[in-house]
Amino acid sequence: MKILLLTHSFNSLTQRLYVEIQRLGHELSVEFDIHDSVTEEAVALFKPDLLIAPFLKRAIPESVWSKLPCLIVHPGPVGDRGPSSLDWAILRGEKQWGITLLQAVAEMDAGPVWATRTFSMRNAPKSSLYRNEVCEGAVDCVLEALEKFNDPTFTPTPIDGVGTWNDAMKQSVRAINWQEDDSQTVLRKINCGDGTPGVLDCINGEVVYLHNARLENEKTGHPGDIIATQNGAICRATKDGAIWVGHLRKKGKDTFKLPATHILDLKDGEGERDIFIHIEDQIAYLHFPFHNGAMNTDQCQRLLHQYQQACQKDVTTIVLMGGPDFFSNGIHLNAIEESERPAEESWANINAMNDLCEAIIQTTDKVTVAALSGNAGAGGVFFALSCDRVYSRTGVILNPHYKNMGNLFGSEYWTYLLPKRVGTGNEAKVMQHRLPIGAPEAKALGLLDDYFGKTVEDFQRQLKEIVPALPHTQIITDKKIQRDLDESEKPLHTYREEELKHMKLNFFGFDPSYHVARYKFVLREAKSHTPLYLAKHRQRVNNS
Ligand code: COA
Ligand code: THG
């Protein structure tokens, strides 16, 4: 079957659906929703049997939905309609929510239902619910619909009446009244707009969008006041407690999300940071839930320090846990963009990543494990590969390539680590691929040792059974021998030097591709066309 994914962007949900549908052997292509005429052109070129819309902000034109079935992933239960479904559900404090796959008709979100799922709401940011519960539910709905598509007796179910329409949520609804709102209300207001669009607010005279909030359990103060800072976050008092706000974006053009203290020019206080070690049964679990999985120079250096601390403990194994939503996405592109000297900062960041990877590769007296509860991209994938064992949650998506970021060569010792995993000669299959890879495909390639668990909890529960059972003495013995052999053939530092020679050109050289790509990525610049590696239907046109 030929399936076209029509989407606003190739976001994590679209990537996951891409991987799942591809696995079934369907012919798949992607078009960004840029203009009705471009969508019509894509349909004319590709002639799909079915169109699936994972993430759309606009109406599909009648010229398209009247010609072929168009299935829309709606992040709400049957009958719920409108563009801010999850936002409203979080703000209202719904206990149960759903995902519905509905067929596009003229009236927005009022078409008949192909499949639906429900889930219990977690007290979590919208972006986290979207990447976990919504994503898993959407995959189930789409797979169910693909079966129904081939069932001649199936007809989709019309919704009861007109359903319930909720308008796009306005900033006036999201607005926080710091004098009146209690902490839970403030948290819900920030959570329901995380990562887009954020809650518009004014702090110290600066008009900003608030992101990445969490509850403070002890501190109190005069409502609205900033009563503490720590690790880039600010703590603001409410009438019954306080809320930490991790990231802000200044209102206006050409702005991007940064740690709150940077935007407000405040000093960071001391205290608990974003890295935690948990030791259980001689196994150290190292958690580093960095925002969006991005790792700036300081975070890499602090993580290295904590890793070295873990190495000093009486443990057999060190498990790199990353965060619940992301494992790692490599160097911190926002922090680099913020820097006055982005090339120098890129250099510092990649070197800090490499120091971390090197320390892990050189650890020959402990077993090292990477445990990917969430997705990993670019350098974050190769960082994981520096461990002896790599496990992921079943639904995890990997983007083990750097090319999409302005043709970066990449580092993190990938030239050493990748051939070991996928076999010498197969590196290009991974690095030139540009497309996301699902956990089963990653295992088949050799990138992952195994994958398990549908939810983060399932994954971590099973992890805690598998890791203690690893034959750690054997792994350590083998690793020492292999490392010495490898070192005698080609020293580790040579791999690094060779990679960094390329990276130096990417950062400081003539070709500005990386700086341009980073700028566009960080500023979320609107797409003007679908890249050819996604728009397969356009490849054929260009090749003929
Ligand atoms: N630095 C800073 N921010 C990053 C990041 C990085 N390395 N990688 C991802 N992010 C951010 C994204 O901007 C997005 O931010 P927002 O939603 O808060 O605005 C969020 O993390 C990820 O959102 P998600 O929707 O899960 O990701 P995606 O679907 O947009 O795309 C990737 C996933 C991996 C393809 C994409 O995030 C990516 O290309 N990341 C860059 C990887 C990279 O090039 N790293 C550095 C090179 S070494
Ligand atoms: N039928 C058709 N096209 C569709 C849908 C449909 N396109 C996607 C849509 N369902 C699902 N999502 C939306 C997206 C946008 C809106 C409603 C449902 C919407 N948008 C406002 C507008 O276009 O004016 C702006 C919203 C905003 O500011 O974010 O109302 O069922 N054919």
Coordinates of C-alpha atoms and ligand atoms in Angstrom, one line a residue:
M1 CA 0.0 0.0 0.0
K2 CA 1.2 3.6 -0.7
I3 CA 0.9 5.8 2.3
L4 CA 1.6 9.6 2.4
L5 CA 2.4 11.2 5.8
L6 CA 1.2 14.8 5.6
T7 CA 2.6 16.7 8.6
H8 CA 3.6 20.2 9.8
S9 CA 7.0 18.8 10.7
F10 CA 8.9 15.6 11.1
N11 CA 8.4 15.6 14.8
S12 CA 8.9 12.6 17.2
L13 CA 5.3 11.3 16.6
T14 CA 5.7 11.5 12.8
Q15 CA 9.1 9.8 13.1
R16 CA 7.6 7.0 15.2
L17 CA 4.7 6.4 12.8
Y18 CA 7.2 6.5 9.8
V19 CA 9.2 3.7 11.4
E20 CA 6.2 1.6 12.4
I21 CA 4.5 1.9 9.0
Q22 CA 7.8 1.2 7.1
R23 CA 8.3 -1.9 9.2
L24 CA 5.0 -3.3 7.7
G25 CA 6.5 -3.0 4.3
H26 CA 4.3 -0.3 2.9
E27 CA 5.6 2.3 0.5
L28 CA 5.9 5.4 2.5
S29 CA 6.6 9.1 1.7
V30 CA 6.4 12.4 3.6
E31 CA 5.2 15.8 2.7
F32 CA 5.2 18.9 4.9
D33 CA 2.0 20.9 5.0
I34 CA 3.3 24.0 3.4
H35 CA 0.5 25.0 0.9
D36 CA -2.6 23.4 -0.4
S37 CA -1.2 23.3 -3.9
V38 CA 2.0 21.6 -2.7
T39 CA -0.1 19.0 -1.0
E40 CA -2.2 18.5 -4.1
E41 CA 1.1 18.1 -6.1
A42 CA 2.4 15.5 -3.6
V43 CA -0.8 13.5 -4.0
A44 CA -0.7 13.7 -7.8
L45 CA 3.0 12.6 -7.8
F46 CA 2.8 9.8 -5.2
K47 CA -0.8 8.6 -5.8
P48 CA -1.2 7.3 -2.3
D49 CA -3.9 4.8 -1.3
L50 CA -4.1 6.5 2.1
L51 CA -3.0 9.7 3.7
I52 CA -2.1 9.9 7.4
A53 CA -1.7 13.2 9.2
P54 CA 0.2 12.8 12.5
F55 CA 0.6 16.5 13.2
L56 CA -1.3 19.2 11.3
K57 CA -2.1 22.8 12.1
R58 CA -4.3 23.5 9.0
A59 CA -7.2 22.0 7.1
I60 CA -6.6 19.4 4.5
P61 CA -8.1 20.8 1.2
E62 CA -11.3 19.2 -0.1
S63 CA -9.5 18.5 -3.4
V64 CA -7.4 16.0 -1.3
W65 CA -9.8 14.5 1.3
S66 CA -12.6 14.0 -1.2
K67 CA -10.2 11.9 -3.4
L68 CA -8.6 9.6 -0.8
P69 CA -9.1 8.7 2.8
C70 CA -7.2 11.1 5.1
L71 CA -6.7 9.9 8.6
I72 CA -6.0 12.5 11.3
V73 CA -4.3 11.8 14.6
H74 CA -6.3 13.8 17.1
P75 CA -4.9 13.9 20.7
G76 CA -8.3 13.7 22.3
P77 CA -11.1 11.1 22.9
V78 CA -14.0 10.5 20.5
G79 CA -16.1 13.6 20.1
D80 CA -13.4 16.0 21.3
R81 CA -12.5 18.6 18.6
G82 CA -10.2 21.5 18.2
P83 CA -6.5 22.4 17.9
S84 CA -5.6 22.6 21.6
S85 CA -7.0 19.3 22.9
L86 CA -4.2 18.2 25.2
D87 CA -3.8 21.8 26.5
W88 CA -7.4 21.9 27.6
A89 CA -7.3 18.4 29.1
I90 CA -4.3 19.3 31.2
L91 CA -5.7 22.7 32.3
R92 CA -9.0 21.1 33.3
G93 CA -7.2 18.4 35.2
E94 CA -8.8 15.5 33.2
K95 CA -8.1 12.1 34.8
Q96 CA -8.5 10.1 31.6
W97 CA -7.8 11.3 28.1
G98 CA -7.6 9.7 24.6
I99 CA -6.3 9.6 21.1
T100 CA -8.6 9.3 18.1
L101 CA -7.9 8.6 14.5
L102 CA -10.5 10.3 12.5
Q103 CA -11.2 10.8 8.8
A104 CA -10.9 14.3 7.5
V105 CA -14.1 15.9 6.3
A106 CA -14.9 19.6 5.6
E107 CA -15.7 20.3 9.2
M108 CA -12.6 20.2 11.4
D109 CA -12.3 17.0 13.5
A110 CA -15.9 16.1 12.9
G111 CA -15.3 13.1 10.6
P112 CA -15.9 9.4 11.3
V113 CA -13.7 7.5 13.7
W114 CA -11.3 4.7 12.5
A115 CA -9.8 3.8 15.9
T116 CA -9.4 5.3 19.4
R117 CA -7.5 4.6 22.6
T118 CA -7.7 6.0 26.1
F119 CA -5.0 6.6 28.7
S120 CA -4.8 7.8 32.3
M121 CA -3.3 11.3 32.6
R122 CA -0.1 11.8 34.4
N123 CA 0.7 15.1 36.1
A124 CA 3.3 15.9 33.5
P125 CA 4.1 18.6 30.8
K126 CA 2.2 18.4 27.5
S127 CA 5.4 17.5 25.6
S128 CA 6.0 14.5 27.8
L129 CA 2.4 13.2 27.5
Y130 CA 2.7 13.7 23.8
R131 CA 6.0 11.8 23.5
N132 CA 4.7 8.9 25.6
E133 CA 1.0 8.2 26.1
V134 CA -0.2 10.0 22.9
C135 CA 2.6 8.6 20.8
E136 CA 1.9 5.0 21.9
G137 CA -1.8 5.4 21.5
A138 CA -1.4 6.9 18.1
V139 CA 0.7 4.0 16.9
D140 CA -1.9 1.5 18.1
C141 CA -4.7 3.5 16.4
V142 CA -2.8 3.7 13.1
L143 CA -1.8 0.0 13.1
E144 CA -5.5 -0.9 13.8
A145 CA -6.7 1.4 11.0
L146 CA -4.2 -0.2 8.5
E147 CA -5.8 -3.6 9.2
K148 CA -9.3 -2.1 8.8
F149 CA -8.3 -0.5 5.6
N150 CA -8.1 -3.9 4.0
D151 CA -11.3 -5.2 5.5
P152 CA -14.0 -4.6 2.9
T153 CA -16.8 -4.8 5.6
F154 CA -15.3 -2.0 7.7
T155 CA -16.8 1.5 7.7
P156 CA -15.7 4.2 10.2
T157 CA -18.1 5.2 13.0
P158 CA -19.6 8.7 12.8
I159 CA -19.3 10.7 16.0
D160 CA -22.4 11.5 18.1
G161 CA -23.9 14.8 17.0
V162 CA -21.4 17.6 16.5
G163 CA -19.0 16.6 19.3
T164 CA -17.4 19.2 21.6
W165 CA -15.4 21.9 20.0
N166 CA -12.8 23.8 22.0
D167 CA -11.0 26.8 20.3
A168 CA -7.3 27.2 20.2
M169 CA -6.3 28.1 23.8
K170 CA -5.5 31.8 24.0
Q171 CA -2.8 33.3 26.2
S172 CA -5.5 35.0 28.2
V173 CA -6.6 31.6 29.4
R174 CA -3.1 30.4 30.1
A175 CA -2.2 33.6 32.0
I176 CA -1.0 33.1 35.6
N177 CA -2.3 35.3 38.3
W178 CA 0.6 35.0 40.7
Q179 CA -1.4 36.6 43.6
E180 CA -4.4 34.3 43.2
D181 CA -3.4 31.0 41.6
D182 CA -2.2 28.2 43.8
S183 CA 0.9 26.1 42.9
Q184 CA -1.1 23.3 41.3
T185 CA -2.9 25.8 39.1
V186 CA 0.3 27.5 38.1
L187 CA 1.8 24.1 37.3
R188 CA -1.1 23.0 35.2
K189 CA -1.0 26.3 33.3
I190 CA 2.7 25.9 32.5
N191 CA 2.4 22.2 31.8
C192 CA -0.4 22.6 29.3
G193 CA 1.7 24.9 27.1
D194 CA 5.0 23.0 27.3
G195 CA 7.1 23.0 24.9
T196 CA 4.8 25.2 22.6
P197 CA 3.6 27.8 23.0
G198 CA 4.5 28.4 26.6
V199 CA 2.8 30.8 29.0
L200 CA 3.2 34.5 28.4
D201 CA 4.2 36.3 31.6
C202 CA 6.3 39.3 32.7
I203 CA 9.2 38.8 35.1
N204 CA 11.4 41.7 36.2
G205 CA 10.0 43.8 33.4
E206 CA 10.9 41.1 30.8
V207 CA 8.0 39.7 28.6
V208 CA 8.7 36.0 28.4
Y209 CA 7.1 32.6 27.7
L210 CA 7.4 30.1 30.6
H211 CA 8.5 26.5 30.1
N212 CA 9.6 23.5 32.0
A213 CA 8.0 23.9 35.5
R214 CA 8.1 21.7 38.6
L215 CA 6.7 22.0 42.1
E216 CA 8.9 23.2 45.0
N217 CA 8.0 21.3 48.2
E218 CA 9.3 23.5 50.9
K219 CA 10.1 27.1 50.0
T220 CA 7.5 29.9 50.4
G221 CA 7.6 33.6 49.9
H222 CA 5.6 36.6 48.7
P223 CA 3.5 35.5 45.7
G224 CA 5.2 36.3 42.4
D225 CA 8.7 36.9 43.9
I226 CA 11.7 35.0 42.7
I227 CA 12.8 33.3 45.9
A228 CA 15.7 31.1 44.7
T229 CA 17.7 30.2 41.6
Q230 CA 19.5 27.0 40.8
N231 CA 20.8 25.3 37.8
G232 CA 19.4 27.8 35.3
A233 CA 15.9 27.6 36.9
I234 CA 14.1 30.3 38.9
C235 CA 11.8 29.6 41.8
R236 CA 8.7 31.8 42.1
A237 CA 6.5 31.9 45.1
T238 CA 2.8 31.3 44.8
K239 CA 0.1 31.9 47.4
D240 CA 0.5 28.4 48.9
G241 CA 4.1 27.4 48.0
A242 CA 6.4 27.9 45.0
I243 CA 7.1 26.7 41.4
W244 CA 10.4 26.2 39.6
V245 CA 10.5 27.5 36.1
G246 CA 13.4 26.0 34.1
H247 CA 13.3 27.7 30.8
L248 CA 12.1 31.0 29.3
R249 CA 11.8 32.4 25.8
K250 CA 11.7 36.2 25.3
K251 CA 8.7 37.4 23.4
G252 CA 9.5 38.6 19.9
K253 CA 11.2 37.6 16.7
D254 CA 14.3 35.5 16.6
T255 CA 14.2 34.3 20.2
F256 CA 14.6 30.8 21.5
K257 CA 14.3 28.9 24.7
L258 CA 17.1 29.3 27.3
P259 CA 17.6 28.6 31.0
A260 CA 15.6 31.2 32.9
T261 CA 18.5 32.7 34.8
H262 CA 20.3 33.4 31.5
I263 CA 17.3 35.3 30.1
L264 CA 16.9 37.3 33.4
D265 CA 20.6 37.7 34.0
L266 CA 20.5 36.2 37.4
K267 CA 23.2 34.3 39.3
D268 CA 22.6 30.6 39.9
G269 CA 22.3 29.5 43.5
E270 CA 23.8 26.4 45.0
G271 CA 21.9 23.2 45.5
E272 CA 20.6 20.0 44.0
R273 CA 21.4 19.8 40.3
D274 CA 20.2 17.9 37.3
I275 CA 22.3 14.7 37.9
F276 CA 21.5 12.0 40.4
I277 CA 23.1 8.8 41.4
H278 CA 21.1 6.0 42.8
I279 CA 22.9 2.9 44.0
E280 CA 21.1 -0.4 44.4
D281 CA 22.6 -3.9 44.7
Q282 CA 26.1 -2.8 43.7
I283 CA 24.7 -1.1 40.6
A284 CA 25.0 2.7 40.2
Y285 CA 22.1 4.2 38.2
L286 CA 23.2 7.6 36.9
H287 CA 20.2 9.8 36.0
F288 CA 20.7 13.0 33.9
P289 CA 17.2 14.4 32.8
F290 CA 18.6 17.3 30.9
H291 CA 15.9 19.4 29.2
N292 CA 15.2 18.1 25.7
G293 CA 18.2 15.7 26.1
A294 CA 20.6 18.5 25.1
M295 CA 23.9 18.5 26.9
N296 CA 25.9 21.8 27.1
T297 CA 29.6 22.0 28.0
D298 CA 29.0 22.4 31.7
Q299 CA 26.5 19.6 31.8
C300 CA 28.9 17.2 30.1
Q301 CA 31.7 18.2 32.5
R302 CA 29.5 17.8 35.6
L303 CA 28.2 14.4 34.2
L304 CA 31.8 13.3 33.7
H305 CA 32.5 14.2 37.3
Q306 CA 29.5 12.3 38.6
Y307 CA 30.5 9.3 36.4
Q308 CA 34.0 9.4 37.9
Q309 CA 32.4 9.5 41.4
A310 CA 30.3 6.5 40.5
C311 CA 33.4 4.7 39.4
Q312 CA 34.9 5.2 42.8
K313 CA 32.0 3.4 44.5
D314 CA 31.8 -0.2 45.4
V315 CA 29.7 -1.2 42.4
T316 CA 30.0 -3.7 39.6
T317 CA 28.0 -1.8 37.0
I318 CA 27.2 1.8 36.0
V319 CA 23.9 2.4 34.2
L320 CA 23.5 5.6 32.3
M321 CA 19.8 6.4 32.6
G322 CA 19.5 9.7 30.8
G323 CA 16.1 11.2 31.5
P324 CA 12.6 9.7 31.2
D325 CA 11.7 11.5 28.0
F326 CA 15.1 11.7 26.3
F327 CA 18.4 9.8 26.6
S328 CA 20.5 12.4 24.9
N329 CA 20.4 14.6 21.8
G330 CA 24.1 15.5 21.9
I331 CA 25.6 18.9 22.0
H332 CA 23.3 21.8 23.2
L333 CA 22.4 23.7 20.1
N334 CA 20.5 26.4 22.0
A335 CA 23.4 27.0 24.3
I336 CA 25.8 27.3 21.3
E337 CA 23.5 29.7 19.5
E338 CA 23.3 31.8 22.7
S339 CA 27.1 32.0 22.9
E340 CA 28.9 35.0 21.6
R341 CA 31.4 32.7 19.8
P342 CA 29.3 29.8 18.6
A343 CA 32.2 28.1 16.8
E344 CA 34.4 28.1 19.9
E345 CA 31.4 27.0 22.1
S346 CA 30.7 24.1 19.6
W347 CA 34.3 23.1 19.9
A348 CA 34.2 23.2 23.8
N349 CA 30.9 21.3 23.8
I350 CA 32.0 18.5 21.5
N351 CA 35.3 18.1 23.4
A352 CA 33.3 17.8 26.7
M353 CA 31.1 15.1 25.1
N354 CA 34.3 13.3 23.9
D355 CA 35.9 13.5 27.4
L356 CA 32.7 11.8 28.7
C357 CA 32.7 9.1 26.0
E358 CA 36.4 8.5 26.5
A359 CA 36.0 8.0 30.3
I360 CA 33.3 5.4 29.6
I361 CA 35.3 3.6 26.9
Q362 CA 38.3 3.5 29.2
T363 CA 36.4 2.1 32.2
T364 CA 37.7 -1.4 32.3
D365 CA 36.9 -2.3 35.9
K366 CA 33.1 -1.9 35.7
V367 CA 30.4 -2.9 33.3
T368 CA 28.8 0.1 31.7
V369 CA 25.2 0.1 30.4
A370 CA 23.2 2.7 28.5
A371 CA 19.5 2.5 29.3
L372 CA 17.4 4.5 26.8
S373 CA 13.9 5.3 28.3
G374 CA 13.5 8.0 25.6
N375 CA 14.8 8.9 22.2
A376 CA 18.4 9.7 21.3
G377 CA 19.7 11.7 18.4
A378 CA 23.1 12.5 16.8
G379 CA 26.0 12.5 19.3
G380 CA 23.6 11.2 22.0
V381 CA 23.4 7.9 20.2
F382 CA 27.1 7.4 19.9
F383 CA 27.5 8.5 23.6
A384 CA 25.2 5.5 24.4
L385 CA 27.3 3.2 22.2
S386 CA 30.4 4.0 24.4
C387 CA 28.8 1.6 26.9
D388 CA 29.3 -2.2 27.0
R389 CA 25.5 -2.8 26.7
V390 CA 22.8 -0.6 25.1
Y391 CA 19.1 -1.2 25.9
S392 CA 16.1 0.8 25.0
R393 CA 12.4 1.0 25.5
T394 CA 10.5 -0.6 22.6
G395 CA 9.1 2.6 21.3
V396 CA 12.4 4.5 21.3
I397 CA 13.5 6.2 18.1
L398 CA 17.1 6.7 17.3
N399 CA 18.6 9.3 14.9
P400 CA 22.2 8.0 14.7
H401 CA 23.5 10.5 12.3
Y402 CA 24.8 14.0 12.2
K403 CA 24.2 14.9 8.5
N404 CA 20.9 16.7 9.1
M405 CA 22.7 19.3 11.2
G406 CA 24.4 21.0 8.3
N407 CA 26.5 18.0 7.3
L408 CA 28.4 17.7 10.5
F409 CA 31.0 15.0 10.4
G410 CA 30.3 14.1 14.1
S411 CA 32.6 12.9 16.8
E412 CA 31.9 11.1 20.2
Y413 CA 34.3 8.4 18.9
W414 CA 31.8 7.1 16.4
T415 CA 34.5 6.1 14.0
Y416 CA 35.7 3.7 16.7
L417 CA 32.4 2.6 18.2
L418 CA 30.1 2.2 15.1
P419 CA 32.1 -0.4 13.1
K420 CA 32.3 -2.5 16.3
R421 CA 28.6 -2.5 16.5
V422 CA 27.4 -2.7 12.9
G423 CA 30.4 -4.3 11.3
T424 CA 33.2 -2.7 9.3
G425 CA 31.9 -1.4 6.0
N426 CA 28.4 -0.9 7.2
E427 CA 29.0 2.5 8.9
A428 CA 27.7 4.4 5.9
K429 CA 24.3 2.6 6.1
V430 CA 23.8 4.3 9.4
M431 CA 25.6 7.6 8.9
Q432 CA 24.2 8.4 5.4
H433 CA 20.7 7.2 6.2
R434 CA 19.4 10.5 7.6
L435 CA 16.2 8.8 8.7
P436 CA 15.0 7.7 12.1
I437 CA 15.4 4.1 13.2
G438 CA 13.1 2.1 15.5
A439 CA 14.4 -0.1 18.3
P440 CA 13.9 -3.4 16.4
E441 CA 15.7 -2.1 13.4
A442 CA 18.5 -0.7 15.6
K443 CA 18.8 -4.1 17.2
A444 CA 19.0 -5.8 13.8
L445 CA 21.7 -3.4 12.8
G446 CA 23.7 -4.1 16.0
L447 CA 23.2 -0.6 17.5
L448 CA 21.1 -2.0 20.4
D449 CA 21.6 -5.2 22.4
D450 CA 18.0 -5.4 23.2
Y451 CA 14.7 -3.5 23.7
F452 CA 11.8 -4.1 25.9
G453 CA 8.8 -2.5 27.7
K454 CA 6.0 -0.4 26.3
T455 CA 6.1 2.3 29.0
V456 CA 9.1 3.9 30.8
E457 CA 8.0 2.1 34.0
D458 CA 7.9 -1.3 32.2
F459 CA 11.3 -0.6 30.7
Q460 CA 13.0 0.4 33.9
R461 CA 11.4 -2.6 35.8
Q462 CA 12.7 -5.1 33.3
L463 CA 16.1 -3.3 33.2
K464 CA 16.5 -3.9 36.9
E465 CA 16.1 -7.6 36.3
I466 CA 18.4 -7.8 33.3
V467 CA 21.3 -5.7 34.5
P468 CA 22.0 -7.5 37.8
A469 CA 22.0 -10.8 35.8
L470 CA 24.8 -9.6 33.4
P471 CA 28.0 -11.8 33.6
H472 CA 30.0 -8.8 34.9
T473 CA 33.3 -10.6 35.5
Q474 CA 33.3 -12.0 32.0
I475 CA 32.3 -8.7 30.4
I476 CA 35.1 -6.9 32.3
T477 CA 37.7 -9.6 31.4
D478 CA 36.8 -9.5 27.7
K479 CA 36.6 -5.8 27.6
K480 CA 40.2 -5.4 29.1
I481 CA 41.6 -7.7 26.5
Q482 CA 39.7 -6.1 23.6
R483 CA 40.6 -2.5 24.7
D484 CA 44.4 -3.4 24.8
L485 CA 44.1 -5.0 21.4
D486 CA 42.3 -2.0 20.0
E487 CA 44.7 0.4 21.5
S488 CA 47.7 -1.4 20.0
E489 CA 46.1 -1.3 16.6
K490 CA 45.0 2.3 16.7
P491 CA 45.1 4.4 19.8
L492 CA 41.8 5.9 21.0
H493 CA 43.2 9.5 20.8
T494 CA 43.9 9.0 17.1
Y495 CA 40.2 8.4 16.4
R496 CA 39.4 11.5 18.3
E497 CA 42.0 13.6 16.5
E498 CA 40.8 12.4 13.1
E499 CA 37.1 13.2 13.9
L500 CA 37.9 16.6 15.4
K501 CA 39.9 17.5 12.3
H502 CA 36.6 17.2 10.3
M503 CA 34.7 19.0 13.1
K504 CA 37.1 21.8 13.1
L505 CA 36.3 22.4 9.5
N506 CA 32.6 22.2 10.2
F507 CA 32.9 24.7 13.0
F508 CA 35.6 27.1 11.8
G509 CA 35.9 26.4 8.1
F510 CA 34.7 28.0 4.9
D511 CA 31.3 26.3 4.7
P512 CA 28.7 27.8 7.0
S513 CA 26.2 24.9 6.6
Y514 CA 26.4 23.9 10.3
H515 CA 25.9 27.4 11.6
V516 CA 23.0 28.0 9.2
A517 CA 21.3 24.7 10.1
R518 CA 21.8 25.3 13.8
Y519 CA 20.3 28.8 13.5
K520 CA 17.2 27.4 11.6
F521 CA 16.8 24.5 14.1
V522 CA 17.0 26.6 17.2
L523 CA 14.7 29.3 15.8
R524 CA 12.2 26.7 14.5
E525 CA 12.3 28.3 11.1
A526 CA 9.2 27.5 9.0
K527 CA 9.9 24.9 6.3
S528 CA 9.7 26.0 2.7
H529 CA 9.9 22.5 1.2
T530 CA 10.1 18.9 2.2
P531 CA 13.7 17.6 2.0
L532 CA 14.1 14.9 -0.6
Y533 CA 15.2 12.1 1.8
L534 CA 11.6 12.4 3.2
A535 CA 9.6 13.3 0.0
K536 CA 10.3 10.0 -1.8
H537 CA 7.7 10.9 -4.4
R538 CA 9.8 13.9 -5.4
Q539 CA 13.1 11.9 -5.6
R540 CA 11.6 10.0 -8.6
V541 CA 10.8 13.3 -10.3
N542 CA 14.3 14.6 -9.8
N543 CA 16.0 11.4 -10.9
S544 CA 14.1 11.0 -14.1
Ligands
COA1 N1 20.1 20.9 21.3 C1 19.1 21.7 21.7 N2 17.8 21.3 21.6 C2 17.6 20.1 21.1 C3 18.6 19.3 20.6 C4 19.9 19.7 20.8 N3 20.9 18.9 20.4 N4 18.0 18.2 20.2 C5 16.7 18.3 20.3 N5 16.4 19.5 20.9 C6 15.1 20.1 21.2 C7 14.2 20.4 20.0 O1 14.5 21.7 19.6 C8 12.8 20.3 20.6 O2 12.6 21.4 21.3 P1 11.1 22.0 21.8 O3 10.1 21.0 21.4 O4 11.3 22.1 23.3 O5 11.0 23.3 21.1 C9 13.0 19.1 21.5 O6 14.3 19.1 21.9 C10 12.8 17.8 20.8 O7 11.5 17.6 20.5 P2 11.0 16.4 19.7 O8 9.8 16.8 19.1 O9 11.1 15.2 20.5 O10 12.1 16.3 18.6 P3 11.9 16.4 17.2 O11 10.7 15.5 16.9 O12 11.8 17.9 16.8 O13 13.2 15.9 16.5 C11 15.4 15.0 16.4 C12 14.0 14.9 17.0 C13 16.4 14.1 17.2 C14 15.4 14.6 15.0 C15 15.8 16.5 16.5 O14 15.5 16.9 17.8 C16 17.2 16.8 16.1 O15 17.5 16.8 14.9 N6 18.0 17.2 17.1 C17 19.3 17.7 16.9 C18 20.3 16.6 17.0 C19 21.6 17.2 16.8 O16 21.9 17.6 15.7 N7 22.4 17.3 17.8 C20 23.6 18.0 17.8 C21 24.6 17.5 16.8 S1 25.9 16.7 17.5
THG2 N1 -10.5 18.0 8.3 C1 -9.7 18.6 7.4 N2 -8.5 19.0 7.7 C2 -8.0 18.9 9.0 C3 -8.9 18.3 10.0 C4 -10.1 17.8 9.6 N3 -6.8 19.3 9.3 C5 -6.2 19.0 10.6 C6 -7.3 19.0 11.7 N4 -8.4 18.2 11.3 C7 -6.8 18.6 13.0 N5 -6.3 19.7 13.7 C8 -6.8 21.0 13.8 C9 -6.0 22.0 13.4 C10 -6.3 23.3 13.4 C11 -7.6 23.7 13.8 C12 -8.5 22.8 14.2 C13 -8.1 21.4 14.2 C14 -8.0 25.2 13.8 N6 -7.0 26.1 13.5 C15 -7.2 27.5 13.6 C16 -7.4 28.0 12.2 O1 -7.0 27.3 11.2 O2 -7.9 29.1 12.1 C17 -6.0 28.1 14.2 C18 -5.5 27.4 15.4 C19 -4.3 28.0 16.0 O3 -4.2 29.2 16.1 O4 -3.5 27.1 16.5 O5 -9.0 25.6 14.2 O6 -10.9 17.3 10.4 N7 -10.1 18.7 6.2

